[in-house]
PDB file of C-alpha atoms in Angstrom:
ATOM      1  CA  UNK H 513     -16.396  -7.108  10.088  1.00 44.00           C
ATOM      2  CA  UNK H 514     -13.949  -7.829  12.428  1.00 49.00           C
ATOM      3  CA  UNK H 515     -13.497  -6.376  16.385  1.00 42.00           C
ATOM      4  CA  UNK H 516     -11.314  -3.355  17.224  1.00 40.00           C
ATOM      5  CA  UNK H 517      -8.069  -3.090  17.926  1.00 42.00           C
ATOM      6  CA  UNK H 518      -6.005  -0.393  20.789  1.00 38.00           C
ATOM      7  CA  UNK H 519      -5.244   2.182  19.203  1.00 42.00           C
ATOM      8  CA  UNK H 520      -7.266   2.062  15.859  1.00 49.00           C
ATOM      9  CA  UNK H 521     -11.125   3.398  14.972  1.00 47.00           C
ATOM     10  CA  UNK H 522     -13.958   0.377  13.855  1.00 54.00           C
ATOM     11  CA  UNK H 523     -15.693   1.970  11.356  1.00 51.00           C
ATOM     12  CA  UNK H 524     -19.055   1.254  13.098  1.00 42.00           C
ATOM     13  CA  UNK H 525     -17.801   2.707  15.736  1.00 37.00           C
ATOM     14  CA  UNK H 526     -18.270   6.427  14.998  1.00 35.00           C
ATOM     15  CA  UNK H 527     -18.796   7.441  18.740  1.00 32.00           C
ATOM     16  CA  UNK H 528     -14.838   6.512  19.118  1.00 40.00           C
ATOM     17  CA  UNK H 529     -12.273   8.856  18.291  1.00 50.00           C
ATOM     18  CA  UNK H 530      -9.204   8.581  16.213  1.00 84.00           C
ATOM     19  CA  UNK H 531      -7.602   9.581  13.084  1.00 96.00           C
ATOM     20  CA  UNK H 532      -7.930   5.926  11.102  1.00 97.00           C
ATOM     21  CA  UNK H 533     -10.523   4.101  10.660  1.00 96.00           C
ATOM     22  CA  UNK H 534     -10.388   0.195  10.263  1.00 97.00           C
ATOM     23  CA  UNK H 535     -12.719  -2.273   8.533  1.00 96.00           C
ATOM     24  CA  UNK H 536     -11.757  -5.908   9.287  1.00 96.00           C
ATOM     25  CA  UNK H 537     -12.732  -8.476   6.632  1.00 96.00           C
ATOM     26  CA  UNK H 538     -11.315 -12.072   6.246  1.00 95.00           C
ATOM     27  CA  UNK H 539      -9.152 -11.418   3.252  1.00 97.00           C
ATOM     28  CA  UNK H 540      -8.412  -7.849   3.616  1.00 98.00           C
ATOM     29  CA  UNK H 541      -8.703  -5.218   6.113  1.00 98.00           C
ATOM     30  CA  UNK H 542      -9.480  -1.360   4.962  1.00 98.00           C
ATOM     31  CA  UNK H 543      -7.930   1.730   6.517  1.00 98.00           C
ATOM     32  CA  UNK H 544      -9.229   4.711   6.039  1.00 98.00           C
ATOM     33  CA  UNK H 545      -7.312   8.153   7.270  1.00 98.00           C
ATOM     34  CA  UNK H 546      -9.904  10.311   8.484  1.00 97.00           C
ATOM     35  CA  UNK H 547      -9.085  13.661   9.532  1.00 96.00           C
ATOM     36  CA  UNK H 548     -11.553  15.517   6.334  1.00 96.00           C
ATOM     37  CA  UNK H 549     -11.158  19.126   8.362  1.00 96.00           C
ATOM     38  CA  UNK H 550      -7.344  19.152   7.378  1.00 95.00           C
ATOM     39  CA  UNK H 551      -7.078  16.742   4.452  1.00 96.00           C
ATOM     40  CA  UNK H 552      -6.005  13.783   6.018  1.00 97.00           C
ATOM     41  CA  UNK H 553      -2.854  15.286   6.912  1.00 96.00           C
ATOM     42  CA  UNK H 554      -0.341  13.164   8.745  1.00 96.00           C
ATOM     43  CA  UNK H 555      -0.025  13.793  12.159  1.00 95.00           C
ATOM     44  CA  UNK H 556       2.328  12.080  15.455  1.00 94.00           C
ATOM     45  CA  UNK H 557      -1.358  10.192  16.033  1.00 96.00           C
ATOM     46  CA  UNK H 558      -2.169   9.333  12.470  1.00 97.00           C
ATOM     47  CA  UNK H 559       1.581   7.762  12.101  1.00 96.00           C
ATOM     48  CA  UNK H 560       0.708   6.091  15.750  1.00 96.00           C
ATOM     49  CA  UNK H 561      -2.446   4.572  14.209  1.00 97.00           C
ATOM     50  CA  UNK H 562      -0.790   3.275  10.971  1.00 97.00           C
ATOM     51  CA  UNK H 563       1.566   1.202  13.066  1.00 97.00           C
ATOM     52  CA  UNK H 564      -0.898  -0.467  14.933  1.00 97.00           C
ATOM     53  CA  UNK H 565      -2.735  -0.978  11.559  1.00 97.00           C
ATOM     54  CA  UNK H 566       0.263  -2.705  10.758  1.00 98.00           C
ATOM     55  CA  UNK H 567       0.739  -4.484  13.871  1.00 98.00           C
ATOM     56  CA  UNK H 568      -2.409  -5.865  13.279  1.00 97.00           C
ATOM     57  CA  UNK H 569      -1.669  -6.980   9.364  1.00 98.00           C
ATOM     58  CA  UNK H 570       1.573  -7.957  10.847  1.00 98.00           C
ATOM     59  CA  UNK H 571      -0.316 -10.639  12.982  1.00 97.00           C
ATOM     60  CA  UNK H 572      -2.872 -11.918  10.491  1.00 97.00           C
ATOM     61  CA  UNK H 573      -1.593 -10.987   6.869  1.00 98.00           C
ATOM     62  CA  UNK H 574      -4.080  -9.773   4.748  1.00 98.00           C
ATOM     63  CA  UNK H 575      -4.304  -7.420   1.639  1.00 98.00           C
ATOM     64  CA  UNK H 576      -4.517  -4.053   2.597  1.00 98.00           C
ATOM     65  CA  UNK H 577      -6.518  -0.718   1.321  1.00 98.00           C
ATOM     66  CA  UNK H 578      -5.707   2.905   2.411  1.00 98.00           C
ATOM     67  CA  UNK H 579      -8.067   5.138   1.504  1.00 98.00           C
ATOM     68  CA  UNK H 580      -8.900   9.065   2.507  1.00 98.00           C
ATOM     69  CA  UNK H 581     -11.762  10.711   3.357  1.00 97.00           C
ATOM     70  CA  UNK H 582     -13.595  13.473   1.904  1.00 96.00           C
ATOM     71  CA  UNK H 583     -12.034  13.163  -1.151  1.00 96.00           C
ATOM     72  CA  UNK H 584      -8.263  13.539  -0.595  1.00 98.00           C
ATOM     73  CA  UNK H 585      -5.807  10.923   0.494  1.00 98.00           C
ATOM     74  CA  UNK H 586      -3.543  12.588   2.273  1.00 98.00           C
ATOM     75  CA  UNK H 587      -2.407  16.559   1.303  1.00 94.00           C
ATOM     76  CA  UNK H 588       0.805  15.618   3.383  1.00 90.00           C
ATOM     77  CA  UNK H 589       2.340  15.668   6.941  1.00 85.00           C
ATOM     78  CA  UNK H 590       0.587  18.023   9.305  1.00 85.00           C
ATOM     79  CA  UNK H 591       2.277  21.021   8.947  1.00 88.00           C
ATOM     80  CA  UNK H 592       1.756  23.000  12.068  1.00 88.00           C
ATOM     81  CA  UNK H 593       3.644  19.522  14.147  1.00 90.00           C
ATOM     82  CA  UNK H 594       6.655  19.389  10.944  1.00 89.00           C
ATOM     83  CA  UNK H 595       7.130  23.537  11.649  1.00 92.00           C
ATOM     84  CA  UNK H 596       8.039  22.411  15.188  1.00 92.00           C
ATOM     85  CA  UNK H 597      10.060  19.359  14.232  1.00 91.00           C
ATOM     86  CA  UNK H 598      13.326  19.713  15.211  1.00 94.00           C
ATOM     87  CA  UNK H 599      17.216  17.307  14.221  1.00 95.00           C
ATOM     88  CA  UNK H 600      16.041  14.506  16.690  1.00 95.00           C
ATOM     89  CA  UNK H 601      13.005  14.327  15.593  1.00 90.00           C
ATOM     90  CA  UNK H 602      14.136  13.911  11.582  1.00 92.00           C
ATOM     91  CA  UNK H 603      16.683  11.317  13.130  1.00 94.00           C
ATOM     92  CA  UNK H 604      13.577   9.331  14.982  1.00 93.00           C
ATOM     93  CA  UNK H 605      12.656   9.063  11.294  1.00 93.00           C
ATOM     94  CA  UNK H 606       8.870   9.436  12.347  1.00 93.00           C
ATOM     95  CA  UNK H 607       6.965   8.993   9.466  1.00 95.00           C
ATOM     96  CA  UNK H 608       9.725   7.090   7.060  1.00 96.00           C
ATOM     97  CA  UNK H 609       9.506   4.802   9.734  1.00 97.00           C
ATOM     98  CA  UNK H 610       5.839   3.977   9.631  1.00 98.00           C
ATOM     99  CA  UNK H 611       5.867   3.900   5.402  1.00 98.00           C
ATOM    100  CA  UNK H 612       9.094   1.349   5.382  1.00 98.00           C
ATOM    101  CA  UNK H 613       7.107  -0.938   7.586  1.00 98.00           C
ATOM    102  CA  UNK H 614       3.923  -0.500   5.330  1.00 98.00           C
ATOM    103  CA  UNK H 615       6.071  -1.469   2.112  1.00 98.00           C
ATOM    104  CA  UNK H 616       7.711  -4.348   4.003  1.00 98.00           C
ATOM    105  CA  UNK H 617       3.970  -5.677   5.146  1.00 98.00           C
ATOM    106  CA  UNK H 618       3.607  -9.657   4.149  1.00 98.00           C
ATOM    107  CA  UNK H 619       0.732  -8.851   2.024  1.00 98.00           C
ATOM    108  CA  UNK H 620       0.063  -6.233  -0.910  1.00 98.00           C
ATOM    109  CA  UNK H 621      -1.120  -2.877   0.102  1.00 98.00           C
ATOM    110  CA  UNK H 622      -3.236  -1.057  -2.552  1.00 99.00           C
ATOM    111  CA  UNK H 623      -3.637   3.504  -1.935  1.00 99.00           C
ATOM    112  CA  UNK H 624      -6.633   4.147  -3.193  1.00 98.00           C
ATOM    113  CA  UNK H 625      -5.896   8.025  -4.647  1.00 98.00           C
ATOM    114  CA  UNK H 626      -8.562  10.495  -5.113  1.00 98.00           C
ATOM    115  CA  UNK H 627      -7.670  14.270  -4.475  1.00 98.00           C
ATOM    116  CA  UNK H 628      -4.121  15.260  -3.080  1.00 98.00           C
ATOM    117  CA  UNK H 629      -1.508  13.363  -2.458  1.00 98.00           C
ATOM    118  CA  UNK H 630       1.416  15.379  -1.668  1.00 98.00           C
ATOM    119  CA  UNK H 631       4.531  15.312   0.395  1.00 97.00           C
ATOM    120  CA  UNK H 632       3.916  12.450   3.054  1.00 96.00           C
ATOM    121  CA  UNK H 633       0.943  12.007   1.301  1.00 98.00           C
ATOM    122  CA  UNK H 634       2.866  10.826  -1.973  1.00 98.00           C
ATOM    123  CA  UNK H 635       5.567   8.902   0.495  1.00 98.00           C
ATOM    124  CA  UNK H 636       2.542   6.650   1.952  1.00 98.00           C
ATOM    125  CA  UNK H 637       0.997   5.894  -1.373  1.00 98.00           C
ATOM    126  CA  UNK H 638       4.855   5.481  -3.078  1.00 98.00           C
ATOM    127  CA  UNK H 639       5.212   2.542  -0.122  1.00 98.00           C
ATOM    128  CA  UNK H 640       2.023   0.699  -1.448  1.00 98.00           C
ATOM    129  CA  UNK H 641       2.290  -1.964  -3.723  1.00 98.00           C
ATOM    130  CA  UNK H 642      -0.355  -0.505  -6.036  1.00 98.00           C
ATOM    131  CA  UNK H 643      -1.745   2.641  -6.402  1.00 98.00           C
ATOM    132  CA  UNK H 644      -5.348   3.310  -8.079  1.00 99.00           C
ATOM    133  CA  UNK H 645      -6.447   7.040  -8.454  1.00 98.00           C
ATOM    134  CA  UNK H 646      -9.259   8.879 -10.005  1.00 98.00           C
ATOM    135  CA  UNK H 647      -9.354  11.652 -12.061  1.00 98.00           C
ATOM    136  CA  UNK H 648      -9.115  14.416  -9.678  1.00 98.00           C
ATOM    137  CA  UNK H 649      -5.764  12.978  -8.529  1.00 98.00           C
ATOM    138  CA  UNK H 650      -2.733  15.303  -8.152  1.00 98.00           C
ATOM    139  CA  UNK H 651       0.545  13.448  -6.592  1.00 98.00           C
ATOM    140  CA  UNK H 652       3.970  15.137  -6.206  1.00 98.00           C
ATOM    141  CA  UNK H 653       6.314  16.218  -3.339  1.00 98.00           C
ATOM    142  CA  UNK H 654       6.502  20.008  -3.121  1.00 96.00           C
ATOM    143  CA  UNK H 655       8.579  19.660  -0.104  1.00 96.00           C
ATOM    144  CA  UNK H 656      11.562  22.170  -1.339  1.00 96.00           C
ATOM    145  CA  UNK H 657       9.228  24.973  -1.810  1.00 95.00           C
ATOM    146  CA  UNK H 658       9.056  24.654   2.552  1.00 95.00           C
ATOM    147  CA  UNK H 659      12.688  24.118   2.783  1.00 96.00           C
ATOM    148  CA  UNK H 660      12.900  20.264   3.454  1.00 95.00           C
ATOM    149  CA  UNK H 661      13.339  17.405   1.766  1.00 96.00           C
ATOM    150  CA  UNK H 662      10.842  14.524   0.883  1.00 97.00           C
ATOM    151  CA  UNK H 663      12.722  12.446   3.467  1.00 96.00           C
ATOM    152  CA  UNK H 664       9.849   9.437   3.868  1.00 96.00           C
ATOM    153  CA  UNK H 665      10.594   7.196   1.042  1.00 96.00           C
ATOM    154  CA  UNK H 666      10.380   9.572  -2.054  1.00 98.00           C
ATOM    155  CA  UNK H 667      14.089  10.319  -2.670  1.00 97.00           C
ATOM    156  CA  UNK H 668      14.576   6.575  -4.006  1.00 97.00           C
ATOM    157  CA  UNK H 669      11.042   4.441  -4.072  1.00 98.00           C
ATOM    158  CA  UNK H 670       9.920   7.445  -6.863  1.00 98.00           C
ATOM    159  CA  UNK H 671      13.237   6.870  -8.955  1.00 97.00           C
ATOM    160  CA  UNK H 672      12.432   2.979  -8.871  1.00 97.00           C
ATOM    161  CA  UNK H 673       8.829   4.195  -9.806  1.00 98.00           C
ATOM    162  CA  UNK H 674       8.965   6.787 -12.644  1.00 98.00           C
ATOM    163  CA  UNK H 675      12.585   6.963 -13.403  1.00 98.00           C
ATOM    164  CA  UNK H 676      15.490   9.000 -12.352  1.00 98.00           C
ATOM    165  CA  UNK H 677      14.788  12.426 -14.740  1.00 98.00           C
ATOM    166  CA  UNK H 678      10.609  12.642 -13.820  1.00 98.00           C
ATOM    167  CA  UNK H 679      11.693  11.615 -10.087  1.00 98.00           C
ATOM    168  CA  UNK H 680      14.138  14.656 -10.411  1.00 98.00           C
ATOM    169  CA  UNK H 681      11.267  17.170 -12.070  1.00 98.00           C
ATOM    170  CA  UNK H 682       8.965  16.514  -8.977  1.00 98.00           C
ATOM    171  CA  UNK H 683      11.675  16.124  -6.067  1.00 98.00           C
ATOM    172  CA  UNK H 684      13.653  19.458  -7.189  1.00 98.00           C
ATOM    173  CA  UNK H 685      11.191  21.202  -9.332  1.00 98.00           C
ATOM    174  CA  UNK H 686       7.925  20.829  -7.829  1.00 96.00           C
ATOM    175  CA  UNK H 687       6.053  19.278 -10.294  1.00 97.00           C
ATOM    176  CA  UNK H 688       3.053  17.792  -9.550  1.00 98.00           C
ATOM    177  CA  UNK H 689       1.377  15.131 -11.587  1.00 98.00           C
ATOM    178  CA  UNK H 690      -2.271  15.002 -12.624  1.00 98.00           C
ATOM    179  CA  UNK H 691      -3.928  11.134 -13.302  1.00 98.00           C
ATOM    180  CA  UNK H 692      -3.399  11.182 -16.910  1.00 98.00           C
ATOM    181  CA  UNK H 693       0.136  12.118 -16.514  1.00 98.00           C
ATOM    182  CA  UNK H 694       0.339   9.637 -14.035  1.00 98.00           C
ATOM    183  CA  UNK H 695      -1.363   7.114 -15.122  1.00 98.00           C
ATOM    184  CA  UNK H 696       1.018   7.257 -18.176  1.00 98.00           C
ATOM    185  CA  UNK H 697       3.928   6.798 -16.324  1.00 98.00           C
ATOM    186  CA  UNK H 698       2.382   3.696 -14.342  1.00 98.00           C
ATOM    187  CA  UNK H 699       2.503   5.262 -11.263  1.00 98.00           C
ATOM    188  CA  UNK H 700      -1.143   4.879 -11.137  1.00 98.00           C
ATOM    189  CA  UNK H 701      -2.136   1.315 -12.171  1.00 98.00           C
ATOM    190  CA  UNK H 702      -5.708   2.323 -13.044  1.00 98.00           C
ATOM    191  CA  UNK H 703      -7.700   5.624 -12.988  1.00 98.00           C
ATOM    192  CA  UNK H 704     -11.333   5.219 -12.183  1.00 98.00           C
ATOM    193  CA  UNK H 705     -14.612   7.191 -11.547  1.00 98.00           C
ATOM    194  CA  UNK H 706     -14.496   8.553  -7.946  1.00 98.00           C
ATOM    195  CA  UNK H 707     -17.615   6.949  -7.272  1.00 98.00           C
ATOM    196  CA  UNK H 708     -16.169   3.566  -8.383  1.00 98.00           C
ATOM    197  CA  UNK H 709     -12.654   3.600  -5.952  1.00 98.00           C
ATOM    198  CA  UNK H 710     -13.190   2.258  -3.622  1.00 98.00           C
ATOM    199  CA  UNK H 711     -14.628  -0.780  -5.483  1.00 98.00           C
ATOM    200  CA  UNK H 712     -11.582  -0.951  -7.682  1.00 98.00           C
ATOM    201  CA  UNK H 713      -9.761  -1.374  -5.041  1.00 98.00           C
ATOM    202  CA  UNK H 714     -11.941  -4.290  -3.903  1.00 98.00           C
ATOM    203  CA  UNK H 715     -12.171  -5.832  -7.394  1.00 98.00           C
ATOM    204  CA  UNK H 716      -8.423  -6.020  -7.137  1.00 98.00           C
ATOM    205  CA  UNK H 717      -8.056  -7.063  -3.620  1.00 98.00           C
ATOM    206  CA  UNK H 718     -10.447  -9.969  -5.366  1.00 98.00           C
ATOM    207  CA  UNK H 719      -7.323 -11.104  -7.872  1.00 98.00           C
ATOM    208  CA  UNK H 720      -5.019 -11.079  -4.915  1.00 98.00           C
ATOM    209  CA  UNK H 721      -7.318 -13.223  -3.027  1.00 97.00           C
ATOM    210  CA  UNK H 722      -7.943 -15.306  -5.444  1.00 98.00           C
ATOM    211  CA  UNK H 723      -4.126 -16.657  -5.463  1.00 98.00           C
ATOM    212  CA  UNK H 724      -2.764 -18.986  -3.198  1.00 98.00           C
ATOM    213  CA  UNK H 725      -1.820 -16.442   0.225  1.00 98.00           C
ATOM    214  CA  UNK H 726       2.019 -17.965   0.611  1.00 98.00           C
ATOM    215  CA  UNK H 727       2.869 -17.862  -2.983  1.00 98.00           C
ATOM    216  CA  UNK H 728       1.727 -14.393  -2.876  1.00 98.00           C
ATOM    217  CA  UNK H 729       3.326 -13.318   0.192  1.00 98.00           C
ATOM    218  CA  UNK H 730       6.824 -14.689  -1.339  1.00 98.00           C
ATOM    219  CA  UNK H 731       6.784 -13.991  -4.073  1.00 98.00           C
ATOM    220  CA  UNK H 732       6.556 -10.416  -2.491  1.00 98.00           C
ATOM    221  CA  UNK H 733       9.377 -11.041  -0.380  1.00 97.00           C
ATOM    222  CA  UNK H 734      11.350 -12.445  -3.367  1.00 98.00           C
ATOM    223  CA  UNK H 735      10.701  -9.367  -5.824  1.00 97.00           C
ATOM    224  CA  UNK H 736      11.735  -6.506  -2.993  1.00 96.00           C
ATOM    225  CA  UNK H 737      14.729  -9.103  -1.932  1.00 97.00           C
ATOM    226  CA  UNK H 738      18.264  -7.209  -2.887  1.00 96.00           C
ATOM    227  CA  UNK H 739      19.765  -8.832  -6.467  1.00 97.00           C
ATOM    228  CA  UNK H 740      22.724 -10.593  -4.350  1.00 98.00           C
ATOM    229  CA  UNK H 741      19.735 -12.670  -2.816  1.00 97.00           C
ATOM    230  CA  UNK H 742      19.010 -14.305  -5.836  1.00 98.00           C
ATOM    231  CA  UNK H 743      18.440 -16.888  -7.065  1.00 98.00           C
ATOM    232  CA  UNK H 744      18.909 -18.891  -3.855  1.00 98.00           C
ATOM    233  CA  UNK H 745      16.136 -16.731  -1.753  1.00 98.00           C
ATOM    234  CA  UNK H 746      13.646 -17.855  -4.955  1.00 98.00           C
ATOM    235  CA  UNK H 747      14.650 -21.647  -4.819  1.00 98.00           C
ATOM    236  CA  UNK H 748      14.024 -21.491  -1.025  1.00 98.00           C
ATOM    237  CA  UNK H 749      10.738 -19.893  -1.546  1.00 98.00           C
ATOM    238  CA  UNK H 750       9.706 -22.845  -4.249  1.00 98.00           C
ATOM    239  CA  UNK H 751      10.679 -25.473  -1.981  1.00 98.00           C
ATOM    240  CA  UNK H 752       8.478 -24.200   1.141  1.00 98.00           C
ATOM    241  CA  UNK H 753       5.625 -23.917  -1.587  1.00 98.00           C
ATOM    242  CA  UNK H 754       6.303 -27.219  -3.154  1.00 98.00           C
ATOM    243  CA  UNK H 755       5.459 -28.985   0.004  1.00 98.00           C
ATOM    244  CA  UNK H 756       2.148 -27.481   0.982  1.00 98.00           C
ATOM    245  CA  UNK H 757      -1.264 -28.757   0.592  1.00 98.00           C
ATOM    246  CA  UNK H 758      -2.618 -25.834  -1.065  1.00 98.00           C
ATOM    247  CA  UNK H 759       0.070 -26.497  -4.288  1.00 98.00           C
ATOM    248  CA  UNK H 760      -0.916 -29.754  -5.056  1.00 98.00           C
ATOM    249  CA  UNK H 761      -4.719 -29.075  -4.440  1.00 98.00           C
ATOM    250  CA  UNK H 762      -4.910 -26.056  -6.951  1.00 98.00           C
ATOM    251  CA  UNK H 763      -2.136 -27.914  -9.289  1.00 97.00           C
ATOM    252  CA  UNK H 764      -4.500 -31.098  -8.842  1.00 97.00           C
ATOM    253  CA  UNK H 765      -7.792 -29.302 -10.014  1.00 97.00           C
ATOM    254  CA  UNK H 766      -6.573 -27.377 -12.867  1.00 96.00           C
ATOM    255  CA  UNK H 767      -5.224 -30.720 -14.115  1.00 96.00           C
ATOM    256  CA  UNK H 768      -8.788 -32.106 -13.480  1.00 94.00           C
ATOM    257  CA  UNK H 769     -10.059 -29.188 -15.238  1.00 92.00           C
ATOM    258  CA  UNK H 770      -7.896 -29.258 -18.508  1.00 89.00           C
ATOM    259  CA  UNK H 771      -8.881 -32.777 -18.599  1.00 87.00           C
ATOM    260  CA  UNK H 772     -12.482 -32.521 -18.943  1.00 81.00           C
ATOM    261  CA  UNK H 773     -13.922 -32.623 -22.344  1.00 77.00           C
ATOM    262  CA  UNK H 774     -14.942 -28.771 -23.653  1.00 70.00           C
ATOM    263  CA  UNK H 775     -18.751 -28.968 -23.230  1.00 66.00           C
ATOM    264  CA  UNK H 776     -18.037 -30.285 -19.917  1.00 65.00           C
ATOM    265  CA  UNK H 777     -16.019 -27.024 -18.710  1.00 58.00           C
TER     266      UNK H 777
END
């Protein structure tokens, strides 16, 4: 585990105060939202925190795992600071802000969902690039019912997820959706045990790794690029990988492999 950063929690550090907490490893880095006495709900500091996490992942790309404690992810943006929010402060675009720049990170971002994820809560976890939940999961954006709008990310990243007529039953209707129904829809990639989540997460953190880290981190870039970028942005993208070491090496030893007799492999 790596040091700490300004503005984030170490997660050996539980003497230091602060609403995420951050584990540092070399191929990923784990961040936790930790406020258990209101469900993880997003605050002004929690937002805060996620940008430095992504300052941080900004510097030294890694896969990334956000995670909640005490059994929900997030139940949604702290209500008591969105009561007091007022037309500047939906124009400052607070916490669509922070999501955008988790969804454009250079490597993938995997929610780990057990428990709620609602309004913000939902946003964060629509802005990951995978999203593994447990049976207890319930995900929607009941933000009508308090006479806003799902304004973080929800109004088009769940229509690209789900589909335009289930994006319009839980944007205008309230629905929420349980893991099955979710998990049916692919808008959870896996449902697991919620004693096992957290090493789901790893055991797919360990496929990511496994690839080469610039092929994965363009081929990002080339999938979220608009469809007017293409095909050029993807030709580009070959010819930077074409010329590094780590192509040929991993190109050089499956060849070696396929070549070796069967009892040999």
């Amino acid at each position: 585990m790596r040091g700490r950063r300004p503005g984030l929690r170490a997660a050996a550090g539980a003497a230091v105060t602060g609403p995420v907490l951050v584990e540092e490893h070399d191929d990923r880095v784990v961040l936790r939202l930790d406020r258990p006495e209101v469900r993880n709900a997003i605050d002004h500091a929690t937002v805060d925190a996620l940008h430095e996490a992504c300052r941080l992942l900004e510097d030294e790309p890694r896969v990334a795992m956000v995670i909640g404690s005490g059994g929900t992810f997030a139940a949604g943006a702290d209500i008591v600071q969105l009561r007091e929010r007022r037309r500047d402060d939906a124009l400052a675009g607070i916490n669509s802000g922070v999501f955008d720049r988790i969804a454009r990170l250079p490597m993938p971002v995997i929610a780990l969902v057990d428990g709620y994820a609602l309004g913000g809560g939902a946003e964060l976890a629509y802005a990951c690039d995978f999203r593994i939940g447990t049976p207890a999961t319930r995900i929607g954006n009941p933000e009508p019912g308090l006479g806003i709008l799902a304004a973080a990310g929800a109004t088009w990243r769940l229509r690209e997820l789900v589909g335009e007529p289930l994006a319009k039953e839980i944007l205008l209707a309230g629905r929420v959706l349980g893991a099955d129904e979710a998990l049916a829809v692919r808008l959870l990639n896996e449902v697991v045990p919620a004693e096992d989540l957290e090493a789901a997460g790893h055991r797919l953190a360990d496929r990511i790794a496994a690839q080469a880290p610039l092929a994965v981190r363009l081929t990002k870039r080339a999938f979220h690029a608009p469809r007017e970028a293409h095909p050029l942005i993807d030709d580009i993208a070959q010819a930077v990988l074409f010329e590094t070491q780590d192509k040929h090496e991993r190109m050089t030893a499956f060849l070696e492999r396929r070549s070796k007799p069967e009892k040999e492999k």
